[in-house]
Short mmCIF file of C-alpha atoms in Angstrom, two decimals:
data_model
loop_
_atom_site.label_atom_id
_atom_site.label_comp_id
_atom_site.label_asym_id
_atom_site.label_seq_id
_atom_site.Cartn_x
_atom_site.Cartn_y
_atom_site.Cartn_z
CA MET J 1 0.02 0.02 -0.02
CA GLY J 2 1.45 3.36 -0.80
CA LYS J 3 0.71 4.85 -4.13
CA THR J 4 -1.44 7.96 -4.57
CA ALA J 5 -3.83 7.72 -7.50
CA LYS J 6 -6.84 9.55 -8.76
CA ILE J 7 -9.45 8.69 -6.26
CA SER J 8 -12.91 8.72 -7.63
CA GLY J 9 -15.88 6.43 -8.06
CA THR J 10 -18.37 4.53 -5.98
CA VAL J 11 -17.55 2.51 -2.85
CA THR J 12 -19.94 0.12 -1.25
CA VAL J 13 -19.33 -0.68 2.36
CA PRO J 14 -20.52 -3.70 4.35
CA GLY J 15 -23.57 -3.77 6.58
CA ASP J 16 -23.48 -1.92 9.82
CA LYS J 17 -21.83 -3.94 12.61
CA SER J 18 -23.80 -2.45 15.52
CA ILE J 19 -27.11 -2.95 13.78
CA SER J 20 -26.11 -6.49 12.66
CA HIS J 21 -25.26 -7.52 16.27
CA ARG J 22 -28.49 -6.19 17.55
CA ALA J 23 -30.61 -7.68 14.81
CA VAL J 24 -29.33 -11.16 15.57
CA MET J 25 -29.92 -10.79 19.34
CA PHE J 26 -33.37 -9.14 19.10
CA ALA J 27 -34.65 -11.43 16.38
CA SER J 28 -33.61 -14.34 18.62
CA MET J 29 -35.72 -12.92 21.38
CA ALA J 30 -38.74 -12.36 19.08
CA GLU J 31 -41.68 -14.78 18.49
CA GLY J 32 -41.61 -15.95 14.96
CA GLN J 33 -39.33 -15.81 11.92
CA SER J 34 -37.13 -12.82 11.19
CA ARG J 35 -35.21 -12.08 8.05
CA ILE J 36 -32.04 -9.86 8.06
CA ARG J 37 -30.68 -8.58 4.75
CA GLY J 38 -27.37 -6.70 4.44
CA PHE J 39 -25.94 -8.62 7.50
CA LEU J 40 -22.25 -8.06 8.13
CA PRO J 41 -20.71 -11.59 8.13
CA ALA J 42 -17.59 -10.55 10.09
CA GLU J 43 -15.76 -12.29 12.93
CA ASP J 44 -17.39 -10.11 15.64
CA THR J 45 -20.98 -10.47 14.42
CA LEU J 46 -20.52 -14.25 13.92
CA ARG J 47 -19.63 -14.42 17.64
CA THR J 48 -23.11 -13.05 18.30
CA VAL J 49 -24.57 -15.61 15.95
CA GLY J 50 -22.66 -18.26 17.93
CA MET J 51 -23.94 -16.94 21.26
CA MET J 52 -27.61 -17.16 20.09
CA ILE J 53 -27.10 -20.71 18.60
CA ALA J 54 -25.70 -21.75 22.00
CA LEU J 55 -29.00 -20.58 23.56
CA GLY J 56 -30.92 -22.87 21.06
CA VAL J 57 -31.85 -20.36 18.36
CA GLU J 58 -32.02 -21.75 14.76
CA ILE J 59 -30.20 -19.32 12.46
CA HIS J 60 -30.03 -20.15 8.71
CA GLU J 61 -27.70 -18.51 6.13
CA ILE J 62 -29.51 -17.76 2.98
CA SER J 63 -26.47 -15.99 1.66
CA PRO J 64 -23.36 -14.57 3.30
CA THR J 65 -25.29 -11.30 3.90
CA GLU J 66 -28.78 -12.68 4.40
CA ILE J 67 -29.94 -14.74 7.37
CA ARG J 68 -33.15 -16.18 8.69
CA ILE J 69 -33.72 -16.55 12.39
CA ASN J 70 -36.43 -18.62 14.11
CA GLY J 71 -36.95 -16.76 17.35
CA ARG J 72 -37.36 -18.52 20.56
CA GLY J 73 -39.41 -15.82 22.29
CA MET J 74 -38.16 -13.87 25.39
CA ARG J 75 -38.45 -16.87 27.70
CA GLY J 76 -37.66 -19.72 25.37
CA PHE J 77 -33.90 -19.93 25.42
CA ASP J 78 -32.01 -23.10 26.36
CA GLU J 79 -29.29 -23.30 28.97
CA PRO J 80 -25.95 -23.27 27.11
CA GLN J 81 -24.19 -26.59 27.28
CA ASP J 82 -20.66 -25.04 27.08
CA ILE J 83 -18.82 -21.79 27.72
CA ILE J 84 -19.78 -19.09 25.24
CA ASP J 85 -16.73 -17.56 23.47
CA ALA J 86 -17.25 -13.90 22.37
CA GLY J 87 -13.90 -13.80 20.71
CA ASN J 88 -12.74 -10.21 20.38
CA SER J 89 -16.29 -8.86 20.40
CA GLY J 90 -17.05 -6.39 23.17
CA THR J 91 -20.53 -5.90 21.81
CA THR J 92 -21.29 -9.61 21.91
CA ILE J 93 -20.37 -9.98 25.63
CA ARG J 94 -21.68 -6.66 26.95
CA ILE J 95 -25.09 -6.63 25.26
CA GLY J 96 -25.46 -10.35 25.41
CA CYS J 97 -24.93 -10.29 29.16
CA GLY J 98 -28.23 -8.13 29.42
CA ILE J 99 -30.11 -11.10 27.89
CA LEU J 100 -28.25 -13.74 29.91
CA ALA J 101 -28.86 -11.86 33.23
CA ALA J 102 -32.52 -12.37 32.72
CA GLN J 103 -32.49 -16.06 31.99
CA PRO J 104 -33.28 -18.71 34.72
CA PHE J 105 -30.15 -20.57 34.21
CA VAL J 106 -26.24 -20.23 34.50
CA SER J 107 -24.13 -19.04 31.65
CA ILE J 108 -20.44 -18.50 31.29
CA VAL J 109 -19.04 -16.01 28.82
CA THR J 110 -15.41 -15.53 27.87
CA GLY J 111 -13.32 -14.08 25.05
CA ASP J 112 -9.87 -13.94 23.51
CA PRO J 113 -6.89 -12.49 25.41
CA TYR J 114 -7.78 -8.92 24.18
CA LEU J 115 -11.40 -9.17 25.36
CA ARG J 116 -10.38 -10.68 28.68
CA ARG J 117 -8.53 -7.38 29.43
CA ARG J 118 -11.47 -5.19 28.73
CA PRO J 119 -13.57 -3.69 31.62
CA MET J 120 -16.91 -5.47 32.29
CA GLY J 121 -17.59 -3.87 35.71
CA ARG J 122 -19.61 -1.16 33.82
CA ILE J 123 -22.25 -3.94 32.99
CA VAL J 124 -21.82 -6.06 36.03
CA ARG J 125 -22.66 -3.22 38.44
CA PRO J 126 -26.16 -2.32 36.98
CA LEU J 127 -27.11 -5.93 36.17
CA THR J 128 -26.22 -6.90 39.71
CA ARG J 129 -28.34 -4.07 41.06
CA MET J 130 -31.21 -5.43 39.05
CA GLY J 131 -30.85 -8.81 40.74
CA ALA J 132 -28.52 -10.95 38.54
CA ARG J 133 -25.65 -12.78 40.18
CA ILE J 134 -22.34 -12.27 38.20
CA THR J 135 -18.92 -13.34 39.12
CA GLY J 136 -15.67 -12.82 37.26
CA ARG J 137 -11.96 -12.12 37.54
CA ARG J 138 -10.56 -9.08 39.35
CA GLU J 139 -13.45 -8.55 41.58
CA ASN J 140 -16.10 -9.29 38.95
CA THR J 141 -14.71 -6.75 36.41
CA LEU J 142 -12.97 -8.93 33.89
CA PRO J 143 -14.07 -12.03 31.82
CA PRO J 144 -14.70 -14.88 31.97
CA LEU J 145 -18.06 -13.92 33.62
CA CYS J 146 -20.45 -16.44 35.20
CA ILE J 147 -24.02 -15.22 35.15
CA GLU J 148 -26.83 -16.64 37.30
CA GLY J 149 -29.93 -14.88 35.93
CA GLY J 150 -33.61 -14.37 36.58
CA GLY J 151 -35.77 -12.38 38.93
CA LEU J 152 -34.82 -8.87 37.81
CA ARG J 153 -36.17 -5.70 39.24
CA GLY J 154 -36.48 -2.27 37.70
CA ILE J 155 -33.93 0.37 38.43
CA ARG J 156 -33.00 3.96 37.63
CA TYR J 157 -29.32 3.94 36.64
CA GLU J 158 -27.10 6.93 35.93
CA MET J 159 -24.19 5.88 33.67
CA PRO J 160 -20.72 7.31 34.54
CA VAL J 161 -19.68 7.15 30.91
CA ALA J 162 -21.67 7.28 27.69
CA SER J 163 -21.75 3.82 26.19
CA ALA J 164 -24.23 2.41 23.80
CA GLN J 165 -23.22 -1.15 24.73
CA VAL J 166 -23.85 -0.65 28.39
CA LYS J 167 -27.08 1.22 27.82
CA SER J 168 -28.30 -1.60 25.57
CA SER J 169 -27.34 -4.28 28.04
CA ILE J 170 -29.37 -2.59 30.77
CA LEU J 171 -32.36 -1.90 28.45
CA LEU J 172 -32.45 -5.61 27.26
CA ALA J 173 -32.43 -6.80 30.85
CA GLY J 174 -35.15 -4.25 31.55
CA LEU J 175 -37.54 -5.93 29.15
CA TYR J 176 -37.57 -8.85 31.67
CA ALA J 177 -37.73 -6.76 34.89
CA ASP J 178 -40.70 -6.44 37.24
CA SER J 179 -40.90 -2.68 36.70
CA PRO J 180 -39.56 0.00 34.25
CA VAL J 181 -35.85 0.55 33.91
CA THR J 182 -34.39 3.97 33.23
CA VAL J 183 -30.93 4.72 32.05
CA ILE J 184 -29.49 8.27 32.35
CA GLU J 185 -26.57 9.06 30.08
CA PRO J 186 -23.97 11.78 30.61
CA LEU J 187 -24.00 12.44 26.86
CA PRO J 188 -26.32 10.92 24.22
CA SER J 189 -25.00 7.69 22.59
CA ARG J 190 -26.14 5.82 19.43
CA ASP J 191 -29.76 4.76 19.65
CA HIS J 192 -29.93 1.62 17.43
CA THR J 193 -31.27 -0.38 20.29
CA GLU J 194 -34.13 2.03 21.07
CA ARG J 195 -35.09 2.30 17.35
CA MET J 196 -35.08 -1.47 16.82
CA LEU J 197 -36.93 -2.27 20.07
CA LEU J 198 -39.66 0.24 19.12
CA SER J 199 -40.04 -1.34 15.74
CA MET J 200 -40.59 -4.66 17.44
CA GLY J 201 -43.34 -3.47 19.71
CA ALA J 202 -41.37 -2.77 22.93
CA ARG J 203 -42.41 0.32 24.97
CA VAL J 204 -39.38 2.64 24.96
CA VAL J 205 -39.65 6.29 26.14
CA ARG J 206 -36.80 8.73 25.23
CA GLU J 207 -36.43 12.10 26.95
CA GLU J 208 -33.26 14.03 26.41
CA ARG J 209 -30.54 11.96 28.24
CA GLU J 210 -32.96 9.42 29.67
CA VAL J 211 -34.19 6.23 28.14
CA THR J 212 -36.92 4.17 29.83
CA VAL J 213 -37.89 0.61 28.83
CA HIS J 214 -41.03 -1.12 30.16
CA PRO J 215 -41.28 -4.83 30.86
CA ALA J 216 -42.45 -6.81 27.81
CA GLU J 217 -44.09 -10.12 27.23
CA ARG J 218 -43.13 -10.51 23.53
CA LEU J 219 -41.32 -8.90 20.72
CA ARG J 220 -42.44 -8.93 17.00
CA PRO J 221 -40.12 -10.50 14.44
CA LEU J 222 -37.74 -8.31 12.26
CA ALA J 223 -37.73 -7.79 8.58
CA ILE J 224 -34.77 -5.53 8.11
CA THR J 225 -32.26 -4.41 5.62
CA VAL J 226 -29.06 -3.38 7.48
CA PRO J 227 -27.58 -0.08 6.06
CA GLY J 228 -23.94 0.33 5.26
CA ASP J 229 -21.67 0.93 8.25
CA ILE J 230 -20.67 4.62 8.71
CA SER J 231 -17.69 3.40 10.74
CA SER J 232 -16.37 1.35 7.82
CA ALA J 233 -17.25 4.17 5.45
CA SER J 234 -15.16 6.52 7.61
CA PHE J 235 -11.87 5.16 6.18
CA PHE J 236 -12.87 6.05 2.63
CA LEU J 237 -14.39 9.35 3.67
CA VAL J 238 -11.05 10.38 5.34
CA LEU J 239 -9.09 9.01 2.33
CA ALA J 240 -11.01 11.26 -0.11
CA ALA J 241 -10.93 14.24 2.29
CA MET J 242 -7.11 14.10 2.48
CA VAL J 243 -6.55 14.12 -1.29
CA PRO J 244 -7.50 17.33 -3.03
CA GLY J 245 -9.59 16.63 -6.17
CA ALA J 246 -10.79 13.22 -4.89
CA SER J 247 -14.38 12.39 -5.28
CA LEU J 248 -16.29 9.37 -3.89
CA CYS J 249 -19.85 8.24 -3.47
CA LEU J 250 -20.76 5.69 -0.76
CA PRO J 251 -24.35 4.52 -1.31
CA GLY J 252 -26.76 3.36 1.25
CA VAL J 253 -24.84 4.30 4.42
CA GLY J 254 -26.60 4.54 7.86
CA VAL J 255 -26.54 8.21 8.99
CA ASN J 256 -28.01 7.76 12.49
CA PRO J 257 -27.52 11.11 14.32
CA GLY J 258 -25.62 9.33 17.04
CA ARG J 259 -23.09 8.10 14.62
CA ILE J 260 -22.13 10.91 12.21
CA GLY J 261 -19.80 13.07 14.38
CA LEU J 262 -17.14 12.37 11.80
CA ILE J 263 -19.11 14.10 9.05
CA SER J 264 -19.25 17.40 11.11
CA VAL J 265 -15.52 17.16 11.85
CA LEU J 266 -14.55 16.60 8.12
CA ARG J 267 -16.76 19.42 7.11
CA ARG J 268 -15.06 21.75 9.68
CA MET J 269 -11.64 20.54 8.31
CA GLY J 270 -12.66 21.64 4.77
CA ALA J 271 -14.07 18.61 3.06
CA ASP J 272 -17.26 18.95 0.96
CA VAL J 273 -19.59 16.14 2.35
CA ARG J 274 -23.20 15.83 1.20
CA PHE J 275 -26.08 13.38 1.93
CA ALA J 276 -27.88 12.50 -1.33
CA SER J 277 -31.21 10.59 -1.51
CA PRO J 278 -31.93 10.65 2.28
CA ARG J 279 -34.39 8.06 3.34
CA GLU J 280 -35.42 5.76 6.18
CA GLU J 281 -35.01 1.98 6.14
CA GLY J 282 -36.09 -0.13 9.11
CA GLY J 283 -36.44 2.87 11.45
CA GLU J 284 -32.84 4.04 10.56
CA PRO J 285 -31.88 7.09 8.55
CA VAL J 286 -29.93 6.24 5.33
CA ALA J 287 -28.27 8.24 2.62
CA ASP J 288 -25.79 8.16 -0.15
CA ILE J 289 -22.72 9.94 1.05
CA VAL J 290 -20.86 12.11 -1.45
CA ILE J 291 -17.50 13.57 -0.55
CA GLU J 292 -14.92 15.75 -2.36
CA GLY J 293 -11.52 16.51 -1.03
CA ARG J 294 -10.34 20.13 -0.97
CA GLY J 295 -7.35 20.05 1.40
CA LEU J 296 -7.78 19.97 5.14
CA VAL J 297 -7.18 22.31 8.13
CA ALA J 298 -6.90 21.44 11.76
CA THR J 299 -9.85 21.44 14.15
CA GLU J 300 -10.78 20.76 17.84
CA VAL J 301 -12.97 17.93 18.89
CA PRO J 302 -14.54 18.64 22.29
CA PRO J 303 -15.78 16.04 24.81
CA GLU J 304 -19.39 16.51 23.87
CA GLU J 305 -18.75 15.43 20.31
CA VAL J 306 -16.90 12.20 21.17
CA PRO J 307 -19.79 9.72 21.64
CA ALA J 308 -20.99 10.29 18.06
CA LEU J 309 -17.50 9.59 16.70
CA ILE J 310 -15.76 7.41 19.26
CA ASP J 311 -14.98 4.56 16.79
CA GLU J 312 -13.77 7.06 14.14
CA VAL J 313 -11.13 8.77 16.21
CA PRO J 314 -8.20 6.76 14.65
CA ALA J 315 -9.38 7.80 11.19
CA ILE J 316 -9.69 11.39 12.33
CA CYS J 317 -6.07 11.21 13.63
CA VAL J 318 -4.95 10.22 10.19
CA ALA J 319 -6.79 13.15 8.54
CA ALA J 320 -5.24 15.47 11.11
CA ALA J 321 -1.82 14.27 10.14
CA MET J 322 -2.37 15.66 6.65
CA ALA J 323 -4.17 18.82 7.73
CA GLU J 324 -2.74 22.30 8.18
CA GLY J 325 -2.20 23.07 11.87
CA ARG J 326 -2.77 21.32 15.24
CA THR J 327 -5.79 19.10 15.78
CA GLU J 328 -6.85 18.23 19.41
CA ILE J 329 -9.25 15.60 20.62
CA ARG J 330 -10.37 15.54 24.35
CA GLY J 331 -12.90 13.67 26.45
CA ALA J 332 -12.02 10.37 24.71
CA ALA J 333 -10.53 8.28 27.59
CA GLU J 334 -12.84 5.48 26.55
CA LEU J 335 -10.46 4.84 23.76
CA ARG J 336 -7.93 3.44 26.20
CA VAL J 337 -10.17 0.40 26.90
CA LYS J 338 -11.13 -0.54 23.30
CA GLU J 339 -9.55 -3.48 21.40
CA SER J 340 -6.35 -1.63 22.25
CA ASP J 341 -5.35 1.58 23.96
CA ARG J 342 -6.12 3.51 20.84
CA ILE J 343 -4.73 6.79 22.10
CA ALA J 344 -1.28 5.16 22.83
CA ALA J 345 -1.49 3.05 19.71
CA MET J 346 -2.20 6.01 17.33
CA VAL J 347 0.42 8.23 18.93
CA LYS J 348 3.06 5.50 18.66
CA GLY J 349 2.09 4.58 15.06
CA LEU J 350 1.93 8.15 13.81
CA SER J 351 5.07 9.13 15.64
CA SER J 352 6.99 6.23 13.96
CA LEU J 353 5.88 7.65 10.58
CA GLY J 354 7.28 11.12 11.27
CA VAL J 355 4.06 12.76 12.53
CA SER J 356 4.18 15.28 15.31
CA CYS J 357 1.66 14.22 17.99
CA GLY J 358 1.21 13.47 21.69
CA GLU J 359 -1.11 12.06 24.36
CA TYR J 360 -3.38 13.48 27.03
CA PRO J 361 -5.04 11.22 29.62
CA ASP J 362 -8.31 11.63 27.75
CA GLY J 363 -7.17 12.31 24.23
CA LEU J 364 -4.43 13.39 21.90
CA TRP J 365 -3.06 16.06 19.53
CA VAL J 366 -1.78 15.83 16.01
CA LYS J 367 0.12 18.54 14.12
CA GLY J 368 0.17 18.53 10.31
CA PRO J 369 0.78 18.47 7.52
CA ALA J 370 3.36 15.74 8.20
CA ARG J 371 5.95 14.39 5.78
CA ILE J 372 5.20 10.68 6.13
CA THR J 373 8.29 8.52 6.36
CA GLY J 374 7.72 4.84 5.29
CA GLY J 375 9.76 1.77 5.02
CA GLN J 376 9.21 0.32 8.48
CA ARG J 377 6.65 -1.95 10.10
CA VAL J 378 4.06 -0.25 12.23
CA GLU J 379 2.00 -1.96 14.92
CA SER J 380 -1.69 -2.37 14.76
CA HIS J 381 -1.86 -3.88 18.25
CA GLY J 382 -4.40 -6.35 16.91
CA ASP J 383 -6.86 -3.54 16.53
CA HIS J 384 -8.82 -3.46 13.26
CA ARG J 385 -9.41 0.34 13.38
CA ILE J 386 -5.79 1.11 13.95
CA ALA J 387 -4.78 -1.18 11.09
CA MET J 388 -7.26 0.37 8.59
CA SER J 389 -6.36 3.89 9.56
CA LEU J 390 -2.61 3.21 8.96
CA LEU J 391 -3.35 1.70 5.54
CA VAL J 392 -5.45 4.76 4.67
CA LEU J 393 -2.51 7.14 5.65
CA SER J 394 -0.27 5.11 3.45
CA ALA J 395 -2.69 5.33 0.56
CA ALA J 396 -3.21 9.11 0.91
CA SER J 397 0.45 9.98 1.31
CA GLY J 398 1.75 7.63 -1.31
CA VAL J 399 4.31 6.30 1.09
CA PRO J 400 4.52 2.59 1.66
CA VAL J 401 3.67 1.52 5.13
CA GLU J 402 3.78 -2.07 6.38
CA VAL J 403 1.24 -2.83 9.09
CA ASP J 404 2.34 -5.76 11.17
CA ASP J 405 -1.12 -7.36 11.62
CA THR J 406 -3.97 -6.80 9.18
CA ALA J 407 -5.77 -10.09 9.89
CA CYS J 408 -7.64 -8.29 12.74
CA ILE J 409 -9.44 -6.19 10.08
CA ALA J 410 -11.74 -9.20 9.44
CA SER J 411 -13.46 -8.55 12.77
CA SER J 412 -15.39 -5.67 11.13
CA PHE J 413 -14.48 -5.20 7.44
CA PRO J 414 -13.50 -8.39 5.65
CA GLY J 415 -11.89 -7.59 2.32
CA PHE J 416 -10.91 -4.02 3.24
CA PRO J 417 -7.40 -4.10 1.81
CA GLU J 418 -8.70 -5.31 -1.50
CA ARG J 419 -11.49 -2.59 -1.47
CA LEU J 420 -8.91 0.04 -0.79
CA ARG J 421 -6.71 -1.14 -3.68
CA GLU J 422 -9.78 -0.96 -5.96
CA VAL J 423 -10.34 2.67 -5.01
CA LEU J 424 -6.74 3.54 -5.75
CA GLY J 425 -6.99 1.93 -9.15
#
């Protein structure tokens, strides 16, 4: 990777990972048959499929991106016969624990070495308050987790950190509680869970930073087409933004308001980004995203913007490396407990390529435009978003960069390197 070419054309990105995870879980809880088109068949989402199969759910592959699920109903799951392995998927274990905490049996969930280092106290605490019995390593804060579920009560829970995964876990458990459950967020996070549950007949009330879910007896099945993933699209958007004269169209991408912080940042930095043919599919806003690169200037990303772009920060760092001036991102301490410490990983990676940058406890700064120096191996730390960001920087700068581990990309975007080469011609 490393040649700059005329960047133009149309790029189709795979189905949204967040929505794919939720569709599999929620359809499994429904009564009747659900059909999911546009499903993302990546390593992480397939871990969620595996979890539901372990609970007795029948899931049939019609094609790699279309599946049929015979729901077991909210109270029809089987006790798993073995330990459930969530692999590297934080979404699988965190949201899945909300379902498992409500079941009248014992479940054990673990993951790979990376996942076993990620904090789970943030779901254990509220689910325990609701009545579940959860034990794990390091005072019940790290996987493996043993969950003895059932008999949940309603709570009002104020989250210390905005997290859609934690919110979703609590809301799913709340469907089984004896009274309503309210979650209060410090800042709004993505609302895919609320939208999907509403479409399935659940009673969900949203008021500013509060979300309340009422106990439910049943959920309607899903018939959904998953939109393209804005987080996967972000790498191509940043690539086009960094190259003056570049022009790309990304059709059918989900533009949920809780997910498009990157768009605002790129516009501030100077890119021309437009939404064409806006529409709604399955309760989610969708559009064709058109972007033209015009050269970038630095910007500041304050804490209140971070929840809407938390997964896109590595890509924003790459854009900042090619922008004029100093870009600063604060209020993003959550990045330190992702698949890697993304703050440290990006600073280390960019520094090794000649970019002036540095860390804060809750963020980082990047000064550009940098003269990228290639020819050495750069670590991805086994993190798909770090790996893809570094490949995009190589593509935009025209400087060859060897990323030590690109296999991790398959967790969210199988075929990304090939797609990138196609765009570069």
